[in-house]
Amino acid sequence: MASASLQFFAFLLALFGVFGDITATLLPNWKVNADVGSNIITAITQMQGLWMDCTWYSTGMFSCTLKYSVLSLPIYIQAARTTMVLSCILSAFGICITTVGMKCTKLGGDTDSKSHACFAGGVCFILAGIFGLIPTSWYTREIISNFLDQTIPESSKHEPGGAVYIGFISAGFLLIAGVIFCTSCFKKQQGAWIYPPKEHHFPSTEQESNAGYNLKDYV
């Protein structure tokens, strides 16, 4: 019962991780630059994401521009696009597989099949967390290095946006969920290897009857 509750908790973490992963991939605020200028009325907030760049004006106007050219993008943005999409796909696969392998569901057949499915889903979550952690770390490193570079003007410097933080948290949720799923299945299999079921040998009734007849012959 405790193991089933732990798996359900890991499944909830994985769900939050999947939704956060998809949200971080689509949001345009991976890095933000707020330019107040000489007047608060003319304040401009520039946001850059993986797929589009957006500008928000203090007057309420909001405009976005899609990034159509892939080859013109920096290498870290291209890598972030690829790894975040892979993270979303792997986490979605993990949700489907662990739904079959969880103890609280009636899918997946016998206990061994559910255990293997649960372990495979945990591996998918761990890989999804790693693929989500790589682009957020790399993107943050580029933002910080550009921010500390004295040769870059202040107007071209950015700070990490909300999508980066969501990506970090989602990757952590996926990693924790994957570890829980894998360890729960591993402990069960390890217990079966250490303490194998005992085999009880009972003499057959036919042998007992034959032994009885043999004793009668000597009386």
Coordinates of N, CA and C in Angstrom, one line a residue:
M1 N 0.8 -1.2 0.0 CA 0.0 0.0 0.0 C 0.9 1.3 0.0
A2 N 1.9 1.2 0.8 CA 2.8 2.4 0.8 C 3.5 2.6 -0.5
S3 N 3.9 1.5 -1.2 CA 4.5 1.6 -2.5 C 3.6 2.2 -3.5
A4 N 2.3 1.8 -3.5 CA 1.3 2.3 -4.4 C 1.1 3.8 -4.2
S5 N 1.1 4.2 -2.9 CA 0.9 5.6 -2.6 C 2.1 6.4 -3.1
L6 N 3.3 5.9 -2.9 CA 4.5 6.6 -3.4 C 4.5 6.7 -4.9
Q7 N 4.1 5.7 -5.6 CA 4.0 5.7 -7.0 C 3.0 6.8 -7.5
F8 N 1.8 6.9 -6.8 CA 0.8 7.9 -7.1 C 1.4 9.3 -6.9
F9 N 2.1 9.5 -5.8 CA 2.8 10.8 -5.6 C 3.8 11.1 -6.7
A10 N 4.6 10.1 -7.1 CA 5.5 10.3 -8.2 C 4.8 10.6 -9.5
F11 N 3.6 10.0 -9.7 CA 2.9 10.3 -10.9 C 2.3 11.7 -10.9
L12 N 1.9 12.2 -9.8 CA 1.5 13.6 -9.7 C 2.7 14.6 -10.0
L13 N 3.8 14.2 -9.5 CA 5.0 15.1 -9.8 C 5.3 15.0 -11.3
A14 N 5.2 13.9 -11.9 CA 5.5 13.8 -13.3 C 4.5 14.6 -14.1
L15 N 3.2 14.6 -13.7 CA 2.2 15.4 -14.4 C 2.5 16.9 -14.3
F16 N 2.9 17.3 -13.1 CA 3.3 18.7 -13.0 C 4.5 19.0 -13.9
G17 N 5.5 18.0 -13.9 CA 6.7 18.2 -14.7 C 6.4 18.3 -16.2
V18 N 5.4 17.4 -16.7 CA 5.1 17.5 -18.1 C 4.4 18.8 -18.5
F19 N 3.4 19.2 -17.7 CA 2.8 20.5 -18.0 C 3.7 21.7 -17.9
G20 N 4.6 21.6 -16.9 CA 5.6 22.7 -16.8 C 6.6 22.7 -18.0
D21 N 7.0 21.5 -18.4 CA 7.9 21.3 -19.6 C 7.3 21.9 -20.8
I22 N 6.0 21.6 -21.1 CA 5.4 22.1 -22.3 C 5.2 23.6 -22.2
T23 N 4.8 24.1 -21.0 CA 4.7 25.5 -20.8 C 6.0 26.3 -21.0
A24 N 7.0 25.8 -20.5 CA 8.3 26.4 -20.6 C 8.8 26.4 -22.1
T25 N 8.5 25.4 -22.8 CA 8.9 25.3 -24.2 C 8.2 26.4 -25.0
L26 N 6.9 26.6 -24.7 CA 6.1 27.5 -25.5 C 6.2 29.0 -25.1
L27 N 6.5 29.2 -23.9 CA 6.6 30.6 -23.4 C 7.6 31.5 -24.1
P28 N 7.4 32.8 -24.3 CA 8.4 33.6 -25.0 C 9.3 34.3 -24.1
N29 N 9.2 34.1 -22.8 CA 10.0 34.9 -21.8 C 11.2 34.1 -21.2
W30 N 12.0 33.5 -22.1 CA 13.2 32.8 -21.6 C 14.3 33.8 -21.1
K31 N 14.3 35.0 -21.8 CA 15.1 36.1 -21.2 C 14.4 37.4 -21.5
V32 N 14.6 38.3 -20.5 CA 13.8 39.5 -20.4 C 14.7 40.7 -20.3
N33 N 14.3 41.8 -21.0 CA 15.0 43.1 -20.8 C 14.0 44.2 -20.7
A34 N 14.1 44.8 -19.5 CA 13.1 45.9 -19.2 C 13.9 47.2 -19.4
D35 N 13.4 48.0 -20.4 CA 14.0 49.3 -20.7 C 12.9 50.4 -20.3
V36 N 13.2 51.0 -19.1 CA 12.2 52.0 -18.7 C 12.4 53.4 -19.4
G37 N 13.6 53.7 -19.7 CA 13.9 54.9 -20.5 C 13.7 56.2 -19.6
S38 N 13.5 57.3 -20.2 CA 13.4 58.5 -19.4 C 12.0 58.8 -18.9
N39 N 11.0 58.0 -19.3 CA 9.7 58.2 -18.8 C 9.0 56.9 -18.7
I40 N 8.3 56.7 -17.6 CA 7.6 55.4 -17.3 C 6.6 55.1 -18.3
I41 N 6.1 56.2 -19.0 CA 5.0 56.0 -20.0 C 5.6 55.2 -21.2
T42 N 6.8 55.4 -21.5 CA 7.4 54.8 -22.7 C 8.2 53.6 -22.3
A43 N 7.9 52.9 -21.2 CA 8.6 51.7 -20.8 C 8.3 50.6 -21.7
I44 N 9.4 49.8 -22.0 CA 9.3 48.7 -22.9 C 9.9 47.5 -22.3
T45 N 9.2 46.3 -22.4 CA 9.7 45.1 -21.9 C 9.9 44.1 -23.1
Q46 N 11.1 43.8 -23.3 CA 11.4 42.9 -24.5 C 11.7 41.5 -23.9
M47 N 11.0 40.5 -24.5 CA 11.2 39.1 -24.1 C 11.6 38.3 -25.3
Q48 N 12.4 37.3 -25.1 CA 12.9 36.4 -26.1 C 12.7 35.0 -25.7
G49 N 12.1 34.2 -26.6 CA 11.9 32.8 -26.3 C 12.6 31.9 -27.3
L50 N 12.2 30.6 -27.3 CA 12.7 29.7 -28.3 C 12.1 29.8 -29.6
W51 N 10.9 30.2 -29.7 CA 10.1 30.3 -31.0 C 9.7 31.7 -31.4
M52 N 9.7 32.6 -30.5 CA 9.3 34.0 -30.9 C 9.9 35.0 -29.9
D53 N 9.9 36.2 -30.4 CA 10.4 37.4 -29.6 C 9.2 38.3 -29.4
C54 N 8.9 38.8 -28.2 CA 7.8 39.6 -27.9 C 8.2 40.9 -27.3
T55 N 7.4 41.9 -27.5 CA 7.7 43.3 -26.9 C 6.4 43.8 -26.3
W56 N 6.5 44.2 -25.0 CA 5.3 44.7 -24.3 C 5.6 46.1 -24.0
Y57 N 4.6 47.0 -24.4 CA 4.7 48.4 -24.1 C 3.8 48.7 -22.9
S58 N 4.2 49.8 -22.2 CA 3.4 50.2 -21.0 C 2.1 50.7 -21.3
T59 N 1.8 51.0 -22.6 CA 0.5 51.5 -23.0 C -0.5 50.3 -23.2
G60 N 0.0 49.1 -23.1 CA -0.9 47.9 -23.2 C -0.7 47.2 -24.5
M61 N 0.1 47.7 -25.4 CA 0.3 47.1 -26.7 C 1.3 45.9 -26.5
F62 N 1.0 44.9 -27.3 CA 1.8 43.6 -27.2 C 2.0 43.1 -28.6
S63 N 3.3 42.9 -29.0 CA 3.5 42.4 -30.3 C 4.6 41.3 -30.3
C64 N 4.5 40.3 -31.1 CA 5.4 39.1 -31.2 C 5.8 38.9 -32.6
T65 N 7.0 38.4 -32.7 CA 7.6 38.0 -34.0 C 8.1 36.6 -33.9
L66 N 7.7 35.8 -34.8 CA 8.1 34.4 -34.9 C 9.5 34.3 -35.4
K67 N 10.3 33.3 -35.0 CA 11.6 33.0 -35.5 C 11.5 31.9 -36.5
Y68 N 11.4 32.4 -37.8 CA 11.2 31.4 -38.9 C 12.5 30.7 -39.3
S69 N 13.6 31.4 -39.3 CA 14.9 30.9 -39.7 C 15.6 30.1 -38.6
V70 N 15.8 28.9 -38.8 CA 16.5 28.0 -37.8 C 18.0 28.2 -37.8
L71 N 18.6 28.3 -39.0 CA 20.0 28.3 -39.1 C 20.6 29.7 -38.7
S72 N 19.8 30.7 -38.7 CA 20.3 32.0 -38.2 C 20.3 32.2 -36.7
L73 N 19.7 31.2 -36.0 CA 19.7 31.3 -34.5 C 21.0 30.8 -33.9
P74 N 21.3 31.3 -32.7 CA 22.5 30.8 -32.0 C 22.4 29.3 -31.7
I75 N 23.6 28.7 -31.5 CA 23.6 27.3 -31.4 C 22.9 26.9 -30.1
Y76 N 22.9 27.7 -29.0 CA 22.3 27.3 -27.8 C 20.8 27.3 -27.9
I77 N 20.2 28.2 -28.7 CA 18.8 28.2 -28.9 C 18.4 27.0 -29.8
Q78 N 19.2 26.7 -30.8 CA 18.8 25.5 -31.6 C 18.9 24.2 -30.7
A79 N 19.9 24.1 -29.9 CA 20.0 23.0 -29.0 C 18.8 23.0 -28.0
A80 N 18.5 24.1 -27.5 CA 17.4 24.2 -26.5 C 16.0 23.8 -27.1
R81 N 15.8 24.2 -28.4 CA 14.6 23.7 -29.1 C 14.5 22.2 -29.2
T82 N 15.6 21.6 -29.6 CA 15.7 20.2 -29.8 C 15.5 19.4 -28.5
T83 N 16.2 19.8 -27.5 CA 16.2 19.1 -26.2 C 14.9 19.2 -25.5
M84 N 14.3 20.4 -25.6 CA 13.0 20.6 -24.9 C 11.9 19.8 -25.6
V85 N 11.9 19.8 -26.9 CA 10.9 18.9 -27.6 C 11.1 17.5 -27.2
L86 N 12.3 17.0 -27.2 CA 12.6 15.6 -26.8 C 12.1 15.4 -25.3
S87 N 12.3 16.3 -24.5 CA 11.9 16.2 -23.1 C 10.4 16.1 -23.0
C88 N 9.7 16.9 -23.8 CA 8.2 16.8 -23.8 C 7.7 15.5 -24.3
I89 N 8.4 14.9 -25.4 CA 8.0 13.7 -25.9 C 8.2 12.5 -25.0
L90 N 9.4 12.5 -24.4 CA 9.8 11.4 -23.4 C 8.9 11.5 -22.2
S91 N 8.6 12.6 -21.7 CA 7.7 12.7 -20.5 C 6.3 12.3 -20.8
A92 N 5.8 12.6 -22.0 CA 4.5 12.1 -22.4 C 4.5 10.6 -22.5
F93 N 5.5 10.0 -23.1 CA 5.6 8.5 -23.1 C 5.7 8.0 -21.7
G94 N 6.4 8.6 -20.8 CA 6.5 8.1 -19.5 C 5.1 8.1 -18.8
I95 N 4.3 9.2 -19.0 CA 3.0 9.2 -18.4 C 2.2 8.0 -18.9
C96 N 2.2 7.7 -20.2 CA 1.4 6.6 -20.8 C 1.9 5.3 -20.2
I97 N 3.2 5.1 -20.1 CA 3.7 3.8 -19.7 C 3.5 3.6 -18.2
T98 N 3.7 4.6 -17.4 CA 3.5 4.4 -15.9 C 2.0 4.3 -15.6
T99 N 1.1 4.8 -16.4 CA -0.3 4.6 -16.2 C -0.6 3.1 -16.2
V100 N 0.1 2.4 -17.1 CA -0.1 1.0 -17.3 C 0.6 0.2 -16.1
G101 N 1.7 0.7 -15.7 CA 2.5 -0.1 -14.7 C 2.3 0.2 -13.3
M102 N 1.5 1.3 -13.0 CA 1.3 1.6 -11.5 C 0.4 0.5 -10.9
K103 N 0.7 0.3 -9.6 CA 0.0 -0.7 -8.8 C -1.5 -0.4 -8.6
C104 N -1.8 0.9 -8.6 CA -3.2 1.3 -8.3 C -4.1 1.2 -9.6
T105 N -3.6 0.8 -10.7 CA -4.4 0.6 -11.9 C -4.5 -0.9 -12.2
K106 N -5.5 -1.2 -13.0 CA -5.8 -2.6 -13.3 C -5.4 -2.9 -14.8
L107 N -4.4 -2.2 -15.3 CA -3.9 -2.4 -16.6 C -2.6 -3.0 -16.6
G108 N -2.1 -3.6 -17.7 CA -0.7 -4.1 -17.8 C -0.5 -5.5 -17.5
G109 N -1.6 -6.3 -17.1 CA -1.4 -7.7 -17.0 C -0.9 -8.1 -15.6
D110 N 0.0 -9.0 -15.5 CA 0.5 -9.6 -14.2 C 1.5 -8.6 -13.6
T111 N 1.9 -9.0 -12.4 CA 2.8 -8.1 -11.5 C 4.1 -7.8 -12.2
D112 N 4.7 -8.9 -12.8 CA 6.0 -8.7 -13.5 C 5.9 -7.7 -14.6
S113 N 4.9 -7.8 -15.4 CA 4.7 -6.9 -16.6 C 4.5 -5.5 -16.1
K114 N 3.7 -5.3 -15.0 CA 3.5 -3.9 -14.5 C 4.8 -3.4 -13.9
S115 N 5.6 -4.2 -13.3 CA 6.9 -3.8 -12.7 C 7.8 -3.3 -13.8
H116 N 7.9 -4.1 -14.9 CA 8.8 -3.7 -16.1 C 8.3 -2.4 -16.7
A117 N 6.9 -2.2 -16.9 CA 6.4 -1.0 -17.5 C 6.7 0.2 -16.6
C118 N 6.6 0.0 -15.3 CA 6.8 1.1 -14.3 C 8.3 1.5 -14.4
F119 N 9.2 0.5 -14.5 CA 10.6 0.9 -14.6 C 10.9 1.6 -15.9
A120 N 10.3 1.2 -17.0 CA 10.5 1.8 -18.3 C 10.0 3.3 -18.2
G121 N 8.8 3.5 -17.6 CA 8.3 4.8 -17.4 C 9.2 5.7 -16.6
G122 N 9.8 5.1 -15.5 CA 10.8 5.9 -14.7 C 12.0 6.3 -15.5
V123 N 12.5 5.4 -16.4 CA 13.6 5.8 -17.2 C 13.3 6.9 -18.2
C124 N 12.1 6.9 -18.7 CA 11.6 8.0 -19.6 C 11.6 9.3 -18.8
F125 N 11.1 9.3 -17.6 CA 11.1 10.5 -16.8 C 12.5 11.0 -16.5
I126 N 13.4 10.1 -16.2 CA 14.8 10.6 -15.9 C 15.4 11.2 -17.1
L127 N 15.2 10.5 -18.3 CA 15.8 11.1 -19.5 C 15.1 12.4 -19.9
A128 N 13.8 12.5 -19.7 CA 13.1 13.8 -19.9 C 13.6 14.9 -19.0
G129 N 13.9 14.6 -17.7 CA 14.4 15.6 -16.8 C 15.8 16.0 -17.2
I130 N 16.7 15.1 -17.7 CA 18.0 15.5 -18.1 C 17.9 16.3 -19.4
F131 N 17.1 16.0 -20.3 CA 16.9 16.8 -21.5 C 16.3 18.1 -21.2
G132 N 15.5 18.3 -20.2 CA 15.0 19.6 -19.8 C 16.0 20.4 -19.0
L133 N 16.9 19.7 -18.3 CA 17.9 20.5 -17.5 C 19.0 21.0 -18.3
I134 N 19.4 20.3 -19.4 CA 20.5 20.8 -20.3 C 20.2 22.2 -20.9
P135 N 19.1 22.4 -21.6 CA 18.9 23.7 -22.2 C 18.7 24.8 -21.2
T136 N 18.0 24.6 -20.1 CA 17.8 25.6 -19.1 C 19.2 26.1 -18.5
S137 N 20.0 25.1 -18.3 CA 21.3 25.4 -17.7 C 22.2 26.2 -18.7
W138 N 22.2 25.7 -20.0 CA 23.0 26.3 -21.0 C 22.5 27.7 -21.3
Y139 N 21.2 27.9 -21.4 CA 20.5 29.2 -21.7 C 20.9 30.2 -20.5
T140 N 20.8 29.7 -19.3 CA 21.1 30.6 -18.2 C 22.6 31.0 -18.2
R141 N 23.4 30.1 -18.5 CA 24.9 30.4 -18.6 C 25.1 31.5 -19.7
E142 N 24.5 31.4 -20.8 CA 24.6 32.4 -21.9 C 24.1 33.8 -21.4
I143 N 23.0 33.8 -20.7 CA 22.4 35.1 -20.2 C 23.4 35.7 -19.2
I144 N 23.9 34.9 -18.3 CA 24.8 35.5 -17.2 C 26.1 35.9 -17.8
S145 N 26.7 35.2 -18.8 CA 27.9 35.6 -19.4 C 27.8 36.8 -20.2
N146 N 26.7 37.0 -20.9 CA 26.4 38.3 -21.6 C 26.2 39.4 -20.7
F147 N 25.5 39.1 -19.6 CA 25.2 40.2 -18.6 C 26.5 40.7 -17.9
L148 N 27.5 39.8 -17.7 CA 28.7 40.2 -17.0 C 29.8 40.7 -18.0
D149 N 29.5 40.6 -19.3 CA 30.4 41.1 -20.3 C 30.4 42.6 -20.4
Q150 N 31.5 43.3 -20.2 CA 31.6 44.7 -20.1 C 31.5 45.3 -21.5
T151 N 31.8 44.5 -22.6 CA 31.8 45.1 -23.9 C 30.4 45.2 -24.5
I152 N 29.4 44.5 -23.9 CA 28.0 44.5 -24.4 C 27.3 45.7 -23.7
P153 N 26.6 46.5 -24.5 CA 25.9 47.7 -23.9 C 24.7 47.2 -23.0
E154 N 24.4 48.1 -22.1 CA 23.3 47.8 -21.1 C 22.0 47.5 -21.8
S155 N 21.7 48.1 -22.9 CA 20.4 47.9 -23.5 C 20.3 46.5 -24.2
S156 N 21.4 45.9 -24.4 CA 21.4 44.5 -25.0 C 21.6 43.4 -24.0
K157 N 21.6 43.8 -22.7 CA 21.7 42.7 -21.7 C 20.4 42.3 -21.2
H158 N 20.3 41.0 -20.9 CA 19.0 40.4 -20.4 C 19.2 39.7 -19.1
E159 N 18.0 39.3 -18.5 CA 18.0 38.5 -17.3 C 17.1 37.3 -17.6
P160 N 17.4 36.2 -16.8 CA 16.5 35.0 -17.0 C 15.1 35.3 -16.7
G161 N 14.2 34.8 -17.6 CA 12.8 35.0 -17.5 C 12.1 33.9 -16.8
G162 N 10.8 33.9 -16.7 CA 10.0 33.0 -16.0 C 10.1 31.6 -16.6
A163 N 10.2 31.5 -17.9 CA 10.2 30.2 -18.6 C 11.5 29.4 -18.1
V164 N 12.6 30.0 -17.9 CA 13.8 29.3 -17.4 C 13.5 28.7 -16.1
Y165 N 12.9 29.4 -15.2 CA 12.6 28.9 -13.8 C 11.6 27.8 -13.9
I166 N 10.6 27.9 -14.7 CA 9.6 26.8 -14.9 C 10.3 25.6 -15.4
G167 N 11.3 25.8 -16.4 CA 12.0 24.6 -16.9 C 12.8 23.9 -15.9
F168 N 13.5 24.7 -15.0 CA 14.3 24.1 -13.9 C 13.4 23.3 -13.0
I169 N 12.3 23.9 -12.6 CA 11.4 23.2 -11.6 C 10.8 21.9 -12.3
S170 N 10.4 22.0 -13.5 CA 9.8 20.9 -14.2 C 10.8 19.7 -14.4
A171 N 12.1 20.1 -14.7 CA 13.1 19.1 -14.8 C 13.3 18.4 -13.5
G172 N 13.3 19.1 -12.4 CA 13.5 18.5 -11.1 C 12.3 17.6 -10.7
F173 N 11.1 18.0 -11.0 CA 9.9 17.1 -10.8 C 10.1 15.8 -11.6
L174 N 10.5 15.9 -12.8 CA 10.6 14.7 -13.7 C 11.7 13.8 -13.1
L175 N 12.8 14.3 -12.7 CA 13.9 13.5 -12.2 C 13.5 12.8 -10.9
I176 N 12.8 13.5 -10.0 CA 12.4 12.9 -8.8 C 11.4 11.8 -9.0
A177 N 10.4 12.1 -9.9 CA 9.4 11.0 -10.3 C 10.1 9.8 -10.9
G178 N 11.0 10.0 -11.8 CA 11.7 8.9 -12.4 C 12.5 8.0 -11.4
V179 N 13.2 8.7 -10.5 CA 13.9 8.0 -9.5 C 13.0 7.2 -8.6
I180 N 11.8 7.7 -8.2 CA 10.9 7.0 -7.4 C 10.3 5.8 -8.1
F181 N 10.0 5.9 -9.3 CA 9.4 4.8 -10.1 C 10.5 3.7 -10.2
C182 N 11.7 4.1 -10.6 CA 12.7 3.1 -10.8 C 13.1 2.3 -9.5
T183 N 13.2 3.1 -8.4 CA 13.7 2.5 -7.1 C 12.6 1.6 -6.5
S184 N 11.3 2.0 -6.7 CA 10.2 1.2 -6.2 C 10.2 -0.2 -6.9
C185 N 10.4 -0.2 -8.2 CA 10.4 -1.5 -8.9 C 11.7 -2.3 -8.6
F186 N 12.8 -1.6 -8.4 CA 14.1 -2.3 -8.1 C 14.1 -2.9 -6.8
K187 N 13.5 -2.3 -5.8 CA 13.4 -2.8 -4.4 C 12.6 -4.1 -4.5
K188 N 11.5 -4.1 -5.2 CA 10.6 -5.3 -5.3 C 11.4 -6.4 -5.9
Q189 N 12.1 -6.2 -7.0 CA 12.8 -7.3 -7.7 C 13.9 -7.7 -6.8
Q190 N 14.6 -6.8 -6.1 CA 15.7 -7.2 -5.3 C 15.2 -8.1 -4.1
G191 N 14.1 -7.8 -3.6 CA 13.5 -8.6 -2.5 C 13.2 -10.0 -3.0
A192 N 12.7 -10.1 -4.2 CA 12.4 -11.4 -4.8 C 13.7 -12.2 -5.0
W193 N 14.8 -11.6 -5.3 CA 16.1 -12.3 -5.6 C 16.7 -12.7 -4.2
I194 N 16.6 -11.9 -3.2 CA 17.2 -12.2 -1.9 C 16.4 -13.3 -1.2
Y195 N 15.1 -13.2 -1.2 CA 14.2 -14.1 -0.5 C 13.4 -14.8 -1.5
P196 N 13.9 -15.8 -2.2 CA 13.1 -16.6 -3.1 C 12.0 -17.4 -2.4
P197 N 10.9 -17.6 -3.1 CA 9.8 -18.4 -2.5 C 10.3 -19.8 -2.1
K198 N 9.9 -20.3 -1.0 CA 10.3 -21.6 -0.5 C 9.4 -22.7 -1.2
E199 N 10.0 -23.7 -1.6 CA 9.3 -24.8 -2.2 C 9.0 -25.9 -1.2
H200 N 7.8 -26.3 -1.1 CA 7.4 -27.3 -0.1 C 7.2 -28.6 -0.9
H201 N 7.9 -29.7 -0.5 CA 7.8 -31.0 -1.1 C 6.9 -31.8 -0.3
F202 N 5.8 -32.3 -0.8 CA 4.9 -33.2 -0.1 C 5.0 -34.6 -0.7
P203 N 5.1 -35.6 0.0 CA 5.1 -37.0 -0.6 C 3.8 -37.3 -1.2
S204 N 3.8 -38.0 -2.2 CA 2.6 -38.3 -2.9 C 1.8 -39.4 -2.2
T205 N 0.5 -39.3 -2.3 CA -0.3 -40.3 -1.6 C -0.1 -41.7 -2.2
E206 N 0.3 -41.7 -3.5 CA 0.6 -43.1 -4.1 C 1.7 -43.7 -3.4
Q207 N 2.8 -43.0 -3.1 CA 4.0 -43.6 -2.4 C 3.6 -44.0 -1.0
E208 N 2.8 -43.3 -0.3 CA 2.4 -43.6 1.0 C 1.6 -44.9 1.0
S209 N 0.7 -45.1 0.1 CA -0.1 -46.3 0.0 C 0.7 -47.5 -0.4
N210 N 1.7 -47.3 -1.2 CA 2.6 -48.4 -1.6 C 3.4 -48.8 -0.4
A211 N 3.9 -47.8 0.4 CA 4.6 -48.2 1.6 C 3.8 -48.9 2.6
G212 N 2.5 -48.6 2.7 CA 1.6 -49.3 3.6 C 1.4 -50.7 3.2
Y213 N 1.3 -51.0 1.9 CA 1.1 -52.3 1.4 C 2.4 -53.1 1.7
N214 N 3.5 -52.5 1.5 CA 4.8 -53.2 1.8 C 4.9 -53.7 3.2
L215 N 4.4 -52.8 4.2 CA 4.5 -53.2 5.6 C 3.6 -54.3 5.9
K216 N 2.4 -54.4 5.2 CA 1.5 -55.4 5.5 C 2.0 -56.8 5.1
D217 N 2.9 -56.8 4.0 CA 3.4 -58.0 3.5 C 4.3 -58.7 4.6
Y218 N 4.9 -57.9 5.4 CA 5.9 -58.4 6.4 C 5.2 -58.8 7.7
V219 N 3.9 -58.5 7.8 CA 3.2 -58.9 9.1 C 2.7 -60.3 9.0

